[in-house]
Coordinates of C-alpha atoms in Angstrom, one line a residue:
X1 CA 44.9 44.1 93.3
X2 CA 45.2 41.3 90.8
X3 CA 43.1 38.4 91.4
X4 CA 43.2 34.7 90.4
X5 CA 41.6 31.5 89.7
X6 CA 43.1 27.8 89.8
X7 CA 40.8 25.9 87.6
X8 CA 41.7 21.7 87.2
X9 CA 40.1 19.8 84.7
X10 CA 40.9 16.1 83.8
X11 CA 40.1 12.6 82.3
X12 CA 37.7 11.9 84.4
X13 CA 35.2 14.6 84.8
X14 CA 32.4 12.5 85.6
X15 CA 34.2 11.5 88.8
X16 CA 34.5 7.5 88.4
X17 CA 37.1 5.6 87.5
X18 CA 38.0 1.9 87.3
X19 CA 40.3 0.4 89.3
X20 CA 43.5 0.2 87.1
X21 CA 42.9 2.9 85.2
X22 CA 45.5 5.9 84.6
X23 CA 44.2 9.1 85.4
X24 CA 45.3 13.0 85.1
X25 CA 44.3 16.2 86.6
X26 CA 45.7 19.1 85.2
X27 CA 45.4 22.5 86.7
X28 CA 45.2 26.3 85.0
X29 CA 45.9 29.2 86.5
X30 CA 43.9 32.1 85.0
X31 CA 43.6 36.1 86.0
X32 CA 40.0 36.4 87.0
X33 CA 39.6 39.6 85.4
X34 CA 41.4 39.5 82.2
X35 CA 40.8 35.9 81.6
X36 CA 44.5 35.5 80.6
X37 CA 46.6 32.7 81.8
X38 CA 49.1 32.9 84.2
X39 CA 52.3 32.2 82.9
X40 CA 55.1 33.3 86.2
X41 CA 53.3 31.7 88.6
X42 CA 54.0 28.3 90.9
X43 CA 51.7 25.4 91.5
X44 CA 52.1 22.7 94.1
X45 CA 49.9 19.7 94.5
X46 CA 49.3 16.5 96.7
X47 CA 47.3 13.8 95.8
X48 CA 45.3 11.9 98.7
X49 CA 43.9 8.5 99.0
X50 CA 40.5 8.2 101.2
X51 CA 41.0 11.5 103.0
X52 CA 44.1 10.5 105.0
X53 CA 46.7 9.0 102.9
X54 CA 49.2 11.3 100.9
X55 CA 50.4 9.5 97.7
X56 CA 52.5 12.1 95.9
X57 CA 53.2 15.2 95.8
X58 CA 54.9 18.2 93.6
X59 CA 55.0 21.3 91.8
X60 CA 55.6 23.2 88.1
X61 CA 55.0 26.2 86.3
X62 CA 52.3 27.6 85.6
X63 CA 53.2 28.4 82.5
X64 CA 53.5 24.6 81.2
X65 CA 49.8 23.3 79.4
X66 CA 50.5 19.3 79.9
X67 CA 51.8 20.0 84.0
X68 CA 49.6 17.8 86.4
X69 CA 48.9 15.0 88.6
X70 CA 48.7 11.3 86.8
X71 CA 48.6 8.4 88.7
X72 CA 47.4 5.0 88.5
X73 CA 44.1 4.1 90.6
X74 CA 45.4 0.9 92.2
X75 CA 41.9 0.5 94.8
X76 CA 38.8 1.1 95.0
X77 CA 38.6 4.2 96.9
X78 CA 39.0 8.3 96.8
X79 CA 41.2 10.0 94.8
X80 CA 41.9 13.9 95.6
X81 CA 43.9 16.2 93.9
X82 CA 44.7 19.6 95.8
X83 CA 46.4 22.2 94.1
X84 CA 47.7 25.3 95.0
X85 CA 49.4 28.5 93.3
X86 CA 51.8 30.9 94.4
X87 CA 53.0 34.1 92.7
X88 CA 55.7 36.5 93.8
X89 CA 55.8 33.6 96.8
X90 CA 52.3 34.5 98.0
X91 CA 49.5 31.6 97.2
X92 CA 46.8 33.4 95.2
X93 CA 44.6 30.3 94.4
X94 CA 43.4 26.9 95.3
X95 CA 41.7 24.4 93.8
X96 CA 40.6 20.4 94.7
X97 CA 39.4 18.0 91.9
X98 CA 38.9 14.1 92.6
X99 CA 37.5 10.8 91.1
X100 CA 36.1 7.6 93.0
X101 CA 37.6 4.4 91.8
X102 CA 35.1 1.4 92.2
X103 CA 33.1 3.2 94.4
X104 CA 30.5 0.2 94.4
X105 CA 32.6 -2.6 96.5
X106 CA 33.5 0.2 98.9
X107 CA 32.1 -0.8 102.3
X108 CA 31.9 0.6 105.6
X109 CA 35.0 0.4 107.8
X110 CA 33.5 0.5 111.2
X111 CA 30.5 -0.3 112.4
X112 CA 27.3 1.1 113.0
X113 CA 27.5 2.6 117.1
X114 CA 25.4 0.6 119.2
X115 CA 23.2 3.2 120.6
X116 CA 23.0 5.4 117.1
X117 CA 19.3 5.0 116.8
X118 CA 18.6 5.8 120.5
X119 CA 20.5 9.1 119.9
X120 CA 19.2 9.7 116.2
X121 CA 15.4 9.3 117.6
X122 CA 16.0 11.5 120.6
X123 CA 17.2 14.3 118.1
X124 CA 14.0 13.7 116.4
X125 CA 12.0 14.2 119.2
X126 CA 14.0 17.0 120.2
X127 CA 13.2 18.7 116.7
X128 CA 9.1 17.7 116.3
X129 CA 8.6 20.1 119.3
X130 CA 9.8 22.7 117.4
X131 CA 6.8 24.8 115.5
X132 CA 7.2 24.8 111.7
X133 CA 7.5 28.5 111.3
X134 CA 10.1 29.5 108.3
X135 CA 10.0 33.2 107.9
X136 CA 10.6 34.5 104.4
X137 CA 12.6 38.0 103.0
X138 CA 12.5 38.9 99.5
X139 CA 15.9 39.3 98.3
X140 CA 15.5 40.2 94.8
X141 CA 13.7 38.5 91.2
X142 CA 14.2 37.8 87.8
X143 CA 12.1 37.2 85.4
X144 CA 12.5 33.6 86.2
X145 CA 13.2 33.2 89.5
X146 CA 12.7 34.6 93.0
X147 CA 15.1 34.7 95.8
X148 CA 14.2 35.3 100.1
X149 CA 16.1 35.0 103.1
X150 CA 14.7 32.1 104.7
X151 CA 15.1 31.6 108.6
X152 CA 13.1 28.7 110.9
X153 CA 13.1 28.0 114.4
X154 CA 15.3 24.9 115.1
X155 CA 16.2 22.4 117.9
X156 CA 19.1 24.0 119.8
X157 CA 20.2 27.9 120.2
X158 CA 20.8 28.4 116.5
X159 CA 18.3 28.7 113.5
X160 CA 18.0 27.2 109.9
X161 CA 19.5 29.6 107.8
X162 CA 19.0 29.6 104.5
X163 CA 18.4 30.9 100.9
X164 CA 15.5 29.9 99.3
X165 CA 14.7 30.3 95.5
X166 CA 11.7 29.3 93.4
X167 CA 9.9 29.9 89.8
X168 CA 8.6 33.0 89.7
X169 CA 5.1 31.1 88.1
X170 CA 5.8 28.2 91.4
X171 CA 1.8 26.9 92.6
X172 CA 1.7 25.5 95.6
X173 CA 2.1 22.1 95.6
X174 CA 3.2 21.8 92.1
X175 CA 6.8 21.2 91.9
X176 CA 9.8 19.0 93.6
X177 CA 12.4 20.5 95.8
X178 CA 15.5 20.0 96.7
X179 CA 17.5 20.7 99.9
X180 CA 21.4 21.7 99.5
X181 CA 22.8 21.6 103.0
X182 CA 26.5 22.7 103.4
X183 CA 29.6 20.4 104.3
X184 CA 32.0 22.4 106.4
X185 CA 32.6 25.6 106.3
X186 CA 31.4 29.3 107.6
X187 CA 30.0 30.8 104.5
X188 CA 26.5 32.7 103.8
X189 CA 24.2 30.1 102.0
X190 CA 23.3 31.0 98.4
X191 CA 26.9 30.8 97.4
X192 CA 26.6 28.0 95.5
X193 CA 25.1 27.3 92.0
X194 CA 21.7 26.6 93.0
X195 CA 19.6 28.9 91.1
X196 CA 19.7 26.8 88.4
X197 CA 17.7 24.5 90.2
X198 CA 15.1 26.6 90.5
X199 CA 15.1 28.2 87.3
X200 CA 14.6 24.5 86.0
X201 CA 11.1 24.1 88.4
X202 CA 12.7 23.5 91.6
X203 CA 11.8 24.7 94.8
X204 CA 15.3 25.2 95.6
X205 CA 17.2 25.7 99.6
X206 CA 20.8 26.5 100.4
X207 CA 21.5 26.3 103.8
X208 CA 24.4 27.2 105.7
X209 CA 26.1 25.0 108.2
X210 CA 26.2 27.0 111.3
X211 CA 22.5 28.9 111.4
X212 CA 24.6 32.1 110.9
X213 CA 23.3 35.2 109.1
X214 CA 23.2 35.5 105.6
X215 CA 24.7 37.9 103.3
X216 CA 27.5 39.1 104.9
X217 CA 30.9 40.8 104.4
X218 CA 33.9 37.9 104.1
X219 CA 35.9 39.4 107.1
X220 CA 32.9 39.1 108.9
X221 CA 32.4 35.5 108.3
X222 CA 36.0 35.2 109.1
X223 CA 35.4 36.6 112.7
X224 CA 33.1 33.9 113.2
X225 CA 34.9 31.1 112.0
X226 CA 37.8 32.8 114.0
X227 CA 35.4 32.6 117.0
X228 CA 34.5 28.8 116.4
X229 CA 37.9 27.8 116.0
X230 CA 38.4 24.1 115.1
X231 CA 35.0 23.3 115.7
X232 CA 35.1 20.2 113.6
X233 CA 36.3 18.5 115.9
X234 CA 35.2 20.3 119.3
X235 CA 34.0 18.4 121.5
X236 CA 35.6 14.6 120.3
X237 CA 37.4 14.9 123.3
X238 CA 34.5 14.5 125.5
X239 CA 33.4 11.2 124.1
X240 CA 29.6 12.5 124.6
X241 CA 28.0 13.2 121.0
X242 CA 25.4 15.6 122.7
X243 CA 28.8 18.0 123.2
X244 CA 30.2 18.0 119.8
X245 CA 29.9 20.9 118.0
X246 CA 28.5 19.5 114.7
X247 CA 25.7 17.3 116.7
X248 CA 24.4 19.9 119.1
X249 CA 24.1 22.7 116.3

């Protein structure tokens, strides 16, 4: 079965912009295995503003180099490109690419909640009972780096779940870390890039977002997010932040 990847790339691959400026995002459709460009194929996009706000949206052949999204970035705010490609009317590939504009005179646009640090604190309290007792697996090591399983005890029904990577030569007490928590998503941890961070004297922690096992096949992580259904938002309803999904986890 052929496979495919959407790949955008742009003016501004650092991710800022200035306010004013014109900026393009131009997508490439490739076949992951023969590294060959897609020439037949559809792609559809839709630029947002801030999350929420459609601005455009369109579509072109894949087969055309200069094809994209250019717009003009009128406020200070988010700018998201999401793209999507279709062959034979089936969507093979998906990509998102974006670029803050003024991103320093953004402000909040609601307040703080009134009893945040009451409920923050109590979630601390809630986690200091818990006993500091990560248990490691080896995975598997390089010549550079190392790789375990890592799963710790955690405030609520569900465990940190993790990958955890370091130097192969790491002395305790020697290097920095860094943490890599997920956004949304039901995904193994260790998906992402992060090796590199070890490999360049990091002590290095992927964690998924939903304490859920590591390492396993994609329908089966498709069976769970199945089973959590649209858990972003579960729980809003209620009003009560101890019975929303993403604050009780």
């Amino acid at each position: 079965m052929d496979s495919y990847i959407l790949t955008p790339s742009g003016t501004h691959l650092d991710g800022f912009a200035e306010v004013g400026e014109t900026v393009s995002f131009f997508p490439v459709l490739m076949h992951s295995c023969a590294n060959r460009k897609v020439y037949d194929g559809l792609i559809r996009w839709k630029l947002v503003f801030n999350g929420a706000e459609t601005l455009a949206e369109g579509e072109g052949s894949s087969a055309c180099y200069s094809a994209g999204v250019t717009f003009r970035a009128e406020r200070p705010g988010y700018y998201k490109a999401l793209f999507e490609a279709f062959r034979k009317g089936e969507k093979v590939a998906e990509a998102r690419i974006g670029v803050l504009a003024k991103p320093e005179v953004l402000r909040p646009t609601l307040p703080v909640p009134e009893d945040f640090d009451s409920f923050w604190e109590k979630q601390l309290a809630e986690l200091r009972k818990v006993p500091v007792a990560p248990e490691l697996t080896p995975l598997d090591t390089s010549e550079t780096v190392a790789a375990f399983d890592l799963q710790a005890p955690c405030a609520g029904d569900r465990p940190v779940s993790g990958i955890f990577m370091r130097p192969v030569n790491a002395q305790r007490g020697k290097l920095p870390a860094i943490l890599l928590p997920h956004g949304a998503g039901v995904r193994s941890a260790g998906s992402t890039r992060f090796a590199a961070w070890a490999a360049n004297g990091f002590l290095a922690l992927d964690l998924n977002a939903h304490g859920i096992e590591n390492g396993l096949d994609p329908q089966e992580y498709e069976a769970i997010n199945q089973k959590l259904g649209n858990y972003p938002v579960r729980g809003f309803e209620t009003g009560d932040p101890e019975k929303r999904l993403f604050c009780s986890l």
